Short mmCIF file of C-alpha atoms in Angstrom, two decimals:
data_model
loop_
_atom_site.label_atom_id
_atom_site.label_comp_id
_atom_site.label_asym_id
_atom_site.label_seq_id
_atom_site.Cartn_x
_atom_site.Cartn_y
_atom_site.Cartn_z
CA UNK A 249 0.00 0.00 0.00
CA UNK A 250 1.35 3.43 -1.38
CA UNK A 251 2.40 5.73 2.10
CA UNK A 252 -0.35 8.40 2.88
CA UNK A 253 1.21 11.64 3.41
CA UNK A 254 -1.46 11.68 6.86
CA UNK A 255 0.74 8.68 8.20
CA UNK A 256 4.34 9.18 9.50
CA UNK A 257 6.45 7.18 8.51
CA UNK A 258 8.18 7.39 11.63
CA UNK A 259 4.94 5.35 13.09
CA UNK A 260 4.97 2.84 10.40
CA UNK A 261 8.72 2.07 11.36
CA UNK A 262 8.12 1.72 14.65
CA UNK A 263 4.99 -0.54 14.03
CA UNK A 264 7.07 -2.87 11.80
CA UNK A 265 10.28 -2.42 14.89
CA UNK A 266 7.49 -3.52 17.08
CA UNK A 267 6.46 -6.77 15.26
CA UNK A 268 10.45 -7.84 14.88
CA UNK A 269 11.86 -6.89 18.18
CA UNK A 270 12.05 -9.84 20.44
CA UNK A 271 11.12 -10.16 24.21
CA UNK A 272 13.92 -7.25 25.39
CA UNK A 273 13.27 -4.81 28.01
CA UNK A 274 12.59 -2.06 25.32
CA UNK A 275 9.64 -3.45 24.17
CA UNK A 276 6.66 -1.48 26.20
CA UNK A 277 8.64 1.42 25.61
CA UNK A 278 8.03 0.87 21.84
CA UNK A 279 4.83 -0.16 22.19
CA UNK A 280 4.11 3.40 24.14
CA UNK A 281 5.84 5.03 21.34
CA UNK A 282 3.36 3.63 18.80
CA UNK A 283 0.12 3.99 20.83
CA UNK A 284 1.46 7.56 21.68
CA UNK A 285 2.32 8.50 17.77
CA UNK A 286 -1.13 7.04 17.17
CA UNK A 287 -2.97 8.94 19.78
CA UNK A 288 -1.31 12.32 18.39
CA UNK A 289 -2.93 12.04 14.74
CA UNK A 290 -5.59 13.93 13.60
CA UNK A 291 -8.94 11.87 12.14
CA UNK A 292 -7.49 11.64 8.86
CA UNK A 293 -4.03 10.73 10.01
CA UNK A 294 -5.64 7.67 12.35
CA UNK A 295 -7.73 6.51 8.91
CA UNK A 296 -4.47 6.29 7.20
CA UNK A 297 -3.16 4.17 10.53
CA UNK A 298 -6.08 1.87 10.44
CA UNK A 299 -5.82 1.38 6.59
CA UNK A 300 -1.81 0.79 7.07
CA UNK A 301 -3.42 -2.37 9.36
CA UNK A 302 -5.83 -3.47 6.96
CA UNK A 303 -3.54 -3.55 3.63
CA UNK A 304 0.18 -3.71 4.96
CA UNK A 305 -0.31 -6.18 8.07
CA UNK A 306 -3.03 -8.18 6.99
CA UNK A 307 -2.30 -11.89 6.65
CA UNK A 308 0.14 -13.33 3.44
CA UNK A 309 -2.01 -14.88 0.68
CA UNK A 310 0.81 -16.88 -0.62
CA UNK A 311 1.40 -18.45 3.04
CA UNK A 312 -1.86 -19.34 3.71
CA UNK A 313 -1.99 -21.24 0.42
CA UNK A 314 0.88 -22.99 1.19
CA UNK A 315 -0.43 -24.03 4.53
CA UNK A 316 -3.48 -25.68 3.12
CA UNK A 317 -2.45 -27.22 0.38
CA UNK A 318 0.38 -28.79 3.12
CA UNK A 319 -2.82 -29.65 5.08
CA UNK A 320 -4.32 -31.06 2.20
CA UNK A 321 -1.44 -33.28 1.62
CA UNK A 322 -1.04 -34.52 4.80
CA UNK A 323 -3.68 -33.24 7.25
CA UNK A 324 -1.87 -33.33 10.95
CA UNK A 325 -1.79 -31.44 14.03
CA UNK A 326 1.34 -30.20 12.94
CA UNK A 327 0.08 -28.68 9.25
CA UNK A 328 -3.47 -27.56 11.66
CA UNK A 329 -0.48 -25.08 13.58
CA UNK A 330 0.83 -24.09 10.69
CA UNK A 331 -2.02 -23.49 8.91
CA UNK A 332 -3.48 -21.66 12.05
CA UNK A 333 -0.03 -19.72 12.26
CA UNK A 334 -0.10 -18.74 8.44
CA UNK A 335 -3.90 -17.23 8.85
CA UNK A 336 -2.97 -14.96 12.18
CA UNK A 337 -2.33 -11.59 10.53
CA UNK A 338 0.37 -9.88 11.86
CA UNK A 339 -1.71 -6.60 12.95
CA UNK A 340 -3.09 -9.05 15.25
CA UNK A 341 0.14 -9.85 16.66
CA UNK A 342 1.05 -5.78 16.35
CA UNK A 343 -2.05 -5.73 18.70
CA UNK A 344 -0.86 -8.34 20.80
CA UNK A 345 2.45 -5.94 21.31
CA UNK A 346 0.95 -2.72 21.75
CA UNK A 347 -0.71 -4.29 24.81
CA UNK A 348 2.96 -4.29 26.57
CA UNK A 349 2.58 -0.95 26.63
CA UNK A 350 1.93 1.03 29.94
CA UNK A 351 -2.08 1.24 30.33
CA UNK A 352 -2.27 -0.65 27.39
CA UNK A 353 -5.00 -2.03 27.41
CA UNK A 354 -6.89 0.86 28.16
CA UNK A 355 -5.28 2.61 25.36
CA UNK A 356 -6.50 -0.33 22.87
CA UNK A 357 -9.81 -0.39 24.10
CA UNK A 358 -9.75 3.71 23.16
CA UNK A 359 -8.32 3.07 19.79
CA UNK A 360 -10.71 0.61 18.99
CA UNK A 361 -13.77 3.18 19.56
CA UNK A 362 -12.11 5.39 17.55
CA UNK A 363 -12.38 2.90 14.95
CA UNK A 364 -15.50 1.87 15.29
CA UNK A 365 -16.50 5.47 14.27
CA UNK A 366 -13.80 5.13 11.06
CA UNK A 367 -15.53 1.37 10.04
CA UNK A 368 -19.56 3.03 9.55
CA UNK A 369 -17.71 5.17 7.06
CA UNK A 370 -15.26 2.66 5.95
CA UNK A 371 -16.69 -0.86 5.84
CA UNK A 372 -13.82 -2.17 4.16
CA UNK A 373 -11.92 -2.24 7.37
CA UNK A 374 -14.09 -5.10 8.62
CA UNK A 375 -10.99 -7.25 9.01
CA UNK A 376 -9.18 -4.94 11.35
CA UNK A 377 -12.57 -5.11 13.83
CA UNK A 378 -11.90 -8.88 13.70
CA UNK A 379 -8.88 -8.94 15.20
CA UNK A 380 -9.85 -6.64 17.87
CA UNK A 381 -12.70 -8.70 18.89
CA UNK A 382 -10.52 -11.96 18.80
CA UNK A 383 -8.06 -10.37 21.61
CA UNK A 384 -10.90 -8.48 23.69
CA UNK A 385 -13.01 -11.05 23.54
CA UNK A 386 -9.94 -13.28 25.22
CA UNK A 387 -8.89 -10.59 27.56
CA UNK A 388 -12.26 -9.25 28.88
CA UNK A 389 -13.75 -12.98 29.24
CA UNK A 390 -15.55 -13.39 32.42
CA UNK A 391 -13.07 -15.06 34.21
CA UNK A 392 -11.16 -11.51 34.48
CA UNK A 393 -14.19 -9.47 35.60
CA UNK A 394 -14.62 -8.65 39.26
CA UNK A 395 -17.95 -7.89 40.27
CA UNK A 396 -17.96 -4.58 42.85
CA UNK A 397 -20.74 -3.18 45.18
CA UNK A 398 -20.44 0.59 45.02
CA UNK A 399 -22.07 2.68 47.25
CA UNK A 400 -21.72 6.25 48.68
CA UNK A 401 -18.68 5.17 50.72
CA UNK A 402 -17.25 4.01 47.49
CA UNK A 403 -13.98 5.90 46.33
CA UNK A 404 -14.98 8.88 44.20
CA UNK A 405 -12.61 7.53 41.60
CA UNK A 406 -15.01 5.15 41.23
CA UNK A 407 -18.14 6.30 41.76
CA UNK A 408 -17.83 9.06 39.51
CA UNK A 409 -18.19 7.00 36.87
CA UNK A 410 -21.63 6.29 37.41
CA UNK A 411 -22.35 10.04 37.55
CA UNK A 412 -21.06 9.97 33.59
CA UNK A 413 -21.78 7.40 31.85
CA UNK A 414 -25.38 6.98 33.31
CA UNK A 415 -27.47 6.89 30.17
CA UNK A 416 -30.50 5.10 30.70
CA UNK A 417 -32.16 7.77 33.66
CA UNK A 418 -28.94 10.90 33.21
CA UNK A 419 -27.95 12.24 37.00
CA UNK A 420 -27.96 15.69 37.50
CA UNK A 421 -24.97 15.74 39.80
CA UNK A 422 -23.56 14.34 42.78
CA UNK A 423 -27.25 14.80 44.83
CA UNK A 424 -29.26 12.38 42.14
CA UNK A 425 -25.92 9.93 42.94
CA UNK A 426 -26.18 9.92 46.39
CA UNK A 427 -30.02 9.03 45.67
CA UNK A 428 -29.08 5.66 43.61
CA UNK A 429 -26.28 4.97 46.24
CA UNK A 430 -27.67 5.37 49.84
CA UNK A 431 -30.93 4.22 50.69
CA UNK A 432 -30.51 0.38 51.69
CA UNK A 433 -32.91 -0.43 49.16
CA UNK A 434 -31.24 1.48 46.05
CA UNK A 435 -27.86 -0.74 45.10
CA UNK A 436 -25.54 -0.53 42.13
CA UNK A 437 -23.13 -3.33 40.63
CA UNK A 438 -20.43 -3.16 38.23
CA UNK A 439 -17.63 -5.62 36.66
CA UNK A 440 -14.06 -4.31 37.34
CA UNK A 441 -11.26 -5.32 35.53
CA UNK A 442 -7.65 -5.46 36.77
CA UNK A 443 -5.78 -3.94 33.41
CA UNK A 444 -8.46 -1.29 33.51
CA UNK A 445 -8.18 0.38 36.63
CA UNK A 446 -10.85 1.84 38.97
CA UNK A 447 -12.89 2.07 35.40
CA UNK A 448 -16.01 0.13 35.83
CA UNK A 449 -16.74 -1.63 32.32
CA UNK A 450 -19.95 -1.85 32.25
CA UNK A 451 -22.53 -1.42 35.77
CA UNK A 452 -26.19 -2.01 36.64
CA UNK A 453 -28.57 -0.09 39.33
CA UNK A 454 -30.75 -2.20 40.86
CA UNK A 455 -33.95 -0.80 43.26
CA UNK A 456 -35.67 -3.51 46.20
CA UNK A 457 -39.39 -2.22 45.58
CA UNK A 458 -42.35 -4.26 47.30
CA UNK A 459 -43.93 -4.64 43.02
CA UNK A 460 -42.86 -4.78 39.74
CA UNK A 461 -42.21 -0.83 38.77
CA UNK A 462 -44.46 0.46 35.82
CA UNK A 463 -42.99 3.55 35.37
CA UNK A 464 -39.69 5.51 36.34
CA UNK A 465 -41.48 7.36 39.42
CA UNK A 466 -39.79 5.05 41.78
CA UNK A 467 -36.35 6.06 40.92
CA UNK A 468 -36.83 9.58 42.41
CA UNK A 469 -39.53 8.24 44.89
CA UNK A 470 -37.36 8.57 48.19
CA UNK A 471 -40.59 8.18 50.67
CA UNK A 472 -39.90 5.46 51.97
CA UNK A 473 -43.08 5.63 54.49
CA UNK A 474 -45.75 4.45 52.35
CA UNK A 475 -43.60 1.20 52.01
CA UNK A 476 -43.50 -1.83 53.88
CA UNK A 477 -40.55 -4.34 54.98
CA UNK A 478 -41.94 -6.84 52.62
CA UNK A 479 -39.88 -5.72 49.67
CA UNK A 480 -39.72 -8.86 47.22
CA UNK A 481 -38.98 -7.33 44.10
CA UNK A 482 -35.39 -6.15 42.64
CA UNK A 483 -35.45 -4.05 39.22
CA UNK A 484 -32.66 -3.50 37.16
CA UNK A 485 -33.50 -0.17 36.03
CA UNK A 486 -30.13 0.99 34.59
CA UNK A 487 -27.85 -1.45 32.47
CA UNK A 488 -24.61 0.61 31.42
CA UNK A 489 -21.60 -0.32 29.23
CA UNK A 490 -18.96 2.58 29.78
CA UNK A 491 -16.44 1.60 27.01
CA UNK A 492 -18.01 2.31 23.54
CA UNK A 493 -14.75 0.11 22.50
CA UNK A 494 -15.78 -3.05 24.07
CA UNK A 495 -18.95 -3.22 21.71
CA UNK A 496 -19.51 -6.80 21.15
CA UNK A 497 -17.56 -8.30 23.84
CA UNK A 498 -20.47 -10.06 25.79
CA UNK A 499 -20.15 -9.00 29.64
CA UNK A 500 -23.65 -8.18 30.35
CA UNK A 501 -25.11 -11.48 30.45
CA UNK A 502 -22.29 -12.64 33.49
CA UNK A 503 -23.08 -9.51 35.36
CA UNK A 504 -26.77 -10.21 35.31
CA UNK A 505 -26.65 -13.57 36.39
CA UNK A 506 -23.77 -12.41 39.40
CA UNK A 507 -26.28 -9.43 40.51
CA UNK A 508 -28.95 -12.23 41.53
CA UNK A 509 -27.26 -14.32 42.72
CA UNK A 510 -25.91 -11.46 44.86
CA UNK A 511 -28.79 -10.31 45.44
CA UNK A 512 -29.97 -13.70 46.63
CA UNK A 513 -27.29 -14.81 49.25
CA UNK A 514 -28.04 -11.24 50.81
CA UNK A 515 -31.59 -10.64 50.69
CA UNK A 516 -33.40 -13.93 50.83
CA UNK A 517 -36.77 -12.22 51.07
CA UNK A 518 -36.25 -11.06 47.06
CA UNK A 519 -37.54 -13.84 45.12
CA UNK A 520 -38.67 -11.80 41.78
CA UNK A 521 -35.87 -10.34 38.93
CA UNK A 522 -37.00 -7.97 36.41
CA UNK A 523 -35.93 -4.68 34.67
CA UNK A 524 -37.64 -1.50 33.79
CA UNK A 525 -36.11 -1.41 30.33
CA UNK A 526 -36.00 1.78 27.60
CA UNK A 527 -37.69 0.44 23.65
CA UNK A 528 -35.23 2.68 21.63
CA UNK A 529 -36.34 1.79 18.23
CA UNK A 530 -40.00 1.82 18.98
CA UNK A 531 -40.85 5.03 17.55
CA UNK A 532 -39.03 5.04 14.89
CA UNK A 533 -40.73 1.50 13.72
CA UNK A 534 -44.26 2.92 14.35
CA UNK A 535 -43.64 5.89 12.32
CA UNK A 536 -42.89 3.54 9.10
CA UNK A 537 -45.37 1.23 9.43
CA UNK A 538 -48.71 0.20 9.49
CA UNK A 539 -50.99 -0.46 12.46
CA UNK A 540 -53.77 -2.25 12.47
CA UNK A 541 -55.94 0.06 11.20
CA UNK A 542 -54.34 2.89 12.00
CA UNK A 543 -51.38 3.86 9.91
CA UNK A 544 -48.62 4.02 12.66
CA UNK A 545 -47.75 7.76 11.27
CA UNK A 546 -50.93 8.64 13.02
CA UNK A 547 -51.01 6.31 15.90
CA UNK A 548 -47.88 8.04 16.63
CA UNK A 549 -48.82 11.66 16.25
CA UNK A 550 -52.27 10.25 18.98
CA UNK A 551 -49.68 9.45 20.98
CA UNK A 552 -48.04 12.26 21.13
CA UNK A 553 -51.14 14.28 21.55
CA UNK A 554 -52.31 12.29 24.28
CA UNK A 555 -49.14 13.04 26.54
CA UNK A 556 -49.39 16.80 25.87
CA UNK A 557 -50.01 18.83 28.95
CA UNK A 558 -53.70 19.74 28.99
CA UNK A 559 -54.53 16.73 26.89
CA UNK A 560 -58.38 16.16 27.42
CA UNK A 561 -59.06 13.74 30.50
CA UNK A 562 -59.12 10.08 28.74
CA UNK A 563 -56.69 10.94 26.17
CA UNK A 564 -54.34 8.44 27.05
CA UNK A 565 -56.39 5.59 28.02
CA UNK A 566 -57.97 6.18 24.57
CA UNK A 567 -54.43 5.73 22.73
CA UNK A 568 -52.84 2.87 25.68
CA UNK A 569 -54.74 -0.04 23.69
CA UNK A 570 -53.20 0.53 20.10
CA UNK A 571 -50.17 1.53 21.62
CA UNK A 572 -49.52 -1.63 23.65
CA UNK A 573 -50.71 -3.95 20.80
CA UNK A 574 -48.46 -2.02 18.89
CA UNK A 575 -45.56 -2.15 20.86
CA UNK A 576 -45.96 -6.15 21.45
CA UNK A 577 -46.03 -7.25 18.16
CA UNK A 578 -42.48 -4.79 17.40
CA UNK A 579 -41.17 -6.90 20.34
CA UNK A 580 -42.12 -9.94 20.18
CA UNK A 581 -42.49 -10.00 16.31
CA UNK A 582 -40.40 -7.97 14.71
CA UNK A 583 -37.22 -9.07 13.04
CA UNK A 584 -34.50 -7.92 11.13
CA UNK A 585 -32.76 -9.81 8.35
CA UNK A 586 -30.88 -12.17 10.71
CA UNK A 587 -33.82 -13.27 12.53
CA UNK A 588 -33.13 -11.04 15.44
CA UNK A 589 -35.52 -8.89 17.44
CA UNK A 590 -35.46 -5.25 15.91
CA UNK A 591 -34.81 -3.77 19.53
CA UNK A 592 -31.41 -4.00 20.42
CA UNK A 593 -32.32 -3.69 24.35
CA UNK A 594 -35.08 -6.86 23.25
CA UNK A 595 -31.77 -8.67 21.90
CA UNK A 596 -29.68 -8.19 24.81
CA UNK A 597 -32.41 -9.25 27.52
CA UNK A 598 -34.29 -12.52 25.29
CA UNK A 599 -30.77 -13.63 24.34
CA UNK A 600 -29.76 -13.87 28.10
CA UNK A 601 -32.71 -15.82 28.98
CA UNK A 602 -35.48 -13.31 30.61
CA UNK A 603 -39.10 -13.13 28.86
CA UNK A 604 -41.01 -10.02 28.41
CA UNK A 605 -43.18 -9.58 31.30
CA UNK A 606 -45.32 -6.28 30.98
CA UNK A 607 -45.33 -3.76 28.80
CA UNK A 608 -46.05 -0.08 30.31
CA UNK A 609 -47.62 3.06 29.08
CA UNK A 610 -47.09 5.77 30.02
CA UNK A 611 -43.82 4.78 32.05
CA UNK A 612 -41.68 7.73 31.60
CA UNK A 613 -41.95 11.56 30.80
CA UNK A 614 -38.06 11.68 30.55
CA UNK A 615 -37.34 13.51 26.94
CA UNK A 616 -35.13 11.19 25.28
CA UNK A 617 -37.63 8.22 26.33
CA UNK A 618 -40.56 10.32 24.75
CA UNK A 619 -38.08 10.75 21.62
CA UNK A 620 -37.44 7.21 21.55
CA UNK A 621 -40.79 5.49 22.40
CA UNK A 622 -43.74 7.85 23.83
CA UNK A 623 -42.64 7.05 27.09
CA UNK A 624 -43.50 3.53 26.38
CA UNK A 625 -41.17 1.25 28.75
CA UNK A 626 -41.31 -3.18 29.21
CA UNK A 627 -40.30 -5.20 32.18
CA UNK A 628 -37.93 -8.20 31.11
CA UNK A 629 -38.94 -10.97 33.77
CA UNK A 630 -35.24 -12.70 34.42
CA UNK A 631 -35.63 -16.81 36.13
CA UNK A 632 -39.18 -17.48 35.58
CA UNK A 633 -40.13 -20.45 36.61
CA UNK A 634 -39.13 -23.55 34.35
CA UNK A 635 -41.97 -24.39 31.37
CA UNK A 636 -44.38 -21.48 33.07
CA UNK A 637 -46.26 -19.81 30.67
CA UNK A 638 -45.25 -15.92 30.90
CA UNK A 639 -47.13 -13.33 29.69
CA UNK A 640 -46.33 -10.06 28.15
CA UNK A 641 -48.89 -7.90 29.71
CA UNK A 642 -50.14 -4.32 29.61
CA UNK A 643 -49.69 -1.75 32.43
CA UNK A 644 -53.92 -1.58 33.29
CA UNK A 645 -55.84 -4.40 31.58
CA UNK A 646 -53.06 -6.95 32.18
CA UNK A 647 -54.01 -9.07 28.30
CA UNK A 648 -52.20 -11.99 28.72
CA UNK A 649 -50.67 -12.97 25.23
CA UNK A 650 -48.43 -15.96 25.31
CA UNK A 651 -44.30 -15.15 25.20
CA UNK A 652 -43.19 -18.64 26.19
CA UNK A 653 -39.65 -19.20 27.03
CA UNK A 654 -39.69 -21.61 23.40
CA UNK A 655 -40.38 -18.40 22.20
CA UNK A 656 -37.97 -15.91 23.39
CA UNK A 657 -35.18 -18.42 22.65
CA UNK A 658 -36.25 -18.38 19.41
CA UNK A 659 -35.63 -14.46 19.25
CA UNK A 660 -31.87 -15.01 20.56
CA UNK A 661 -29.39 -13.55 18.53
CA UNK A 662 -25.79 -15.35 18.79
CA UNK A 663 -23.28 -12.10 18.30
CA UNK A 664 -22.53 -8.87 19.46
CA UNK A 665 -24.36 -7.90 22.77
CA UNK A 666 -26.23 -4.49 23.48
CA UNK A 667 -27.75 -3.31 27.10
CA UNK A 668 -30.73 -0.88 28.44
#
């Protein structure tokens, strides 16, 4: 590939040092002199790094032909290495290297968001994604994780992190933190990682309420005098990855299934699992497609209305039943061309073994859940019973329409993993 006059060629040396050097002592310090070059390009500079990976480090044709036509001739665990050896490109063992570096892995996990933004634009670089996911996928797998209670006594390093990369329900500062961190019955979970540092990698708040939550009002609800002591129900409200970079790598699933178990040993009176989860794609699906015999153009804009301030009284009721049937069959229905669920937060929660439980509207007047789905939010029911028939239900006439567990597994995707 010819040089681009965005890449030094300072860096390239140094990348190609890097992949001959042996085991010396030097060898982080190169490695921190490549991820630092790297880290000092502009955006068109780093697109000339990432295409230097895909064309000039990507695996030898002529090797890999040799390999298999020595496994063809005499197929053997020894031709199976080789043949293995010939197809590992060397910007996968570049990658391998640059993790020697000081914070390395941090650093990697940076570059590789910065990629991700490069590949929607540049699809070509598909390969390059491939090799990151090979390594993260190894060096993030759950036996490295480290689940962590935080609370208010947590260290701020830590904590703090909530405070920014809540998404699902934003903070508005260190008071709304305190709020999700406190109370005995307000509890928050994340996976820690020791080449990572005090940087949680992905964390979930979880609320002990005495029902299953339709609607966000608990989460600022701090009365605690109009409840009881027979609190059986935890929500997982908020489900946050904090490393766009890790996309894919499937973390969520382990620190589900660590929470309840969690959960469990400590509060044995808690026997029911379920989320209050966002439907991002909701509206967006409604507004480009029929329903029933409403076009969903206007079932939207009714919706809408409905949830105006001084909306006539009955507004909403009027809309809830279209909406709901609506919003079951683009959950429990709805596929894209791989089979998959069209919601990504559907994916995430049917893949890892919960059923949808309820569906609720209204459950939110937070903007961006208004943008996304009219407010509209679903509780994911995680460890129903074995063979029990559950129900995907409406907030007020609780329809029962069948979601069995047959047919959530059905709706499991196999690949990359998305949260609320």
């Amino acid at each position: 590939m010819d040089a681009s006059p965005h890449l030094p060629r300072r860096l390239t040396e140094q990348c190609a040092a890097l992949l001959d050097v042996g085991d010396g002592h030097f060898k982080p310090t190169l490695a921190s002199a490549v991820l630092d070059g790297f880290e000092g390009l502009g955006p068109e500079g780093q697109l000339a790094f990432f295409r230097h990976l895909h064309g000039d480090l990507g695996a030898a044709p002529a090797a890999v032909d040799d390999a298999i036509a020595r496994w063809r001739d005499a197929p053997s665990q020894q031709s199976a290495q080789r043949l293995h050896a010939a197809s590992e490109s060397p910007r996968q063992a570049l990658l391998r290297a640059l993790n020697l570096a000081e914070d390395g892995t941090f650093r990697l996990v940076s570059m590789r968001s910065r990629f991700l933004a490069v590949l929607a634009e540049h699809p070509e670089l598909e390969p390059v994604d491939q090799d990151f996911l090979h390594l993260f996928r190894s060096w993030f797998n759950a036996g490295f994780l480290k689940l962590h209670e935080l609370s208010w006594d947590s260290p701020s390093s830590l904590v703090e992190h909530v405070l920014e990369y809540e998404s699902v329900h934003p903070l508005g500062g260190w008071a709304d933190l305190r709020s999700r961190l406190q109370p005995a019955d307000r509890q928050c979970f994340a996976f820690l990682h020791p080449s990572m540092g005090d940087r949680p990698l992905i964390f979930v708040e979880v609320a002990v309420t005495e029902e299953i939550p339709s609607s966000t009002d608990f989460i600022t609800d701090l009365d605690r005098a109009r409840q009881g002591s027979g609190r059986t129900v935890a929500t997982l409200y908020s489900i946050n990855n904090t490393f766009p970079g890790l996309r894919g790598i499937p973390f969520g699933n382990h620190l589900i299934k660590q929470v309840i178990a969690h959960v469990r040993r400590h509060d044995p009176e808690v026997t029911t699992f379920v989320t209050l989860s966002p439907v991002p794609g909701f509206r967006r699906w409604l507004e480009t497609r029929p329903a029933g015999g409403t076009g969903g153009r206007r079932l939207a804009a009714e919706a809408d209305d409905a949830l105006r301030p001084g909306a006539p009284a009955g507004a909403v009721e009027a809309v809830r039943p279209a909406i709901v049937a609506a919003a079951r069959s683009y959950l429990l229905e709805s596929t894209d061309g791989r089979g998959r669920p069209l919601d990504r937060v559907a994916r995430f929660h049917l893949r890892n073994g919960a059923v949808l439980d309820r569906i609720n509207w209204p459950a939110s007047t937070e903007p961006h859940v208004l943008d996304q789905s009219f407010g509209l939010m679903v509780n994911y029911l995680y460890d129903a019973p074995s063979g029990s028939d559950e129900r995907a239900r409406d907030d007020t006439e609780r329809a029962a329409v069948p979601a069995s567990r047959a047919a959530a597994a059905a709706h499991r995707p196999t690949t990359t993993e998305e949260t609320t």
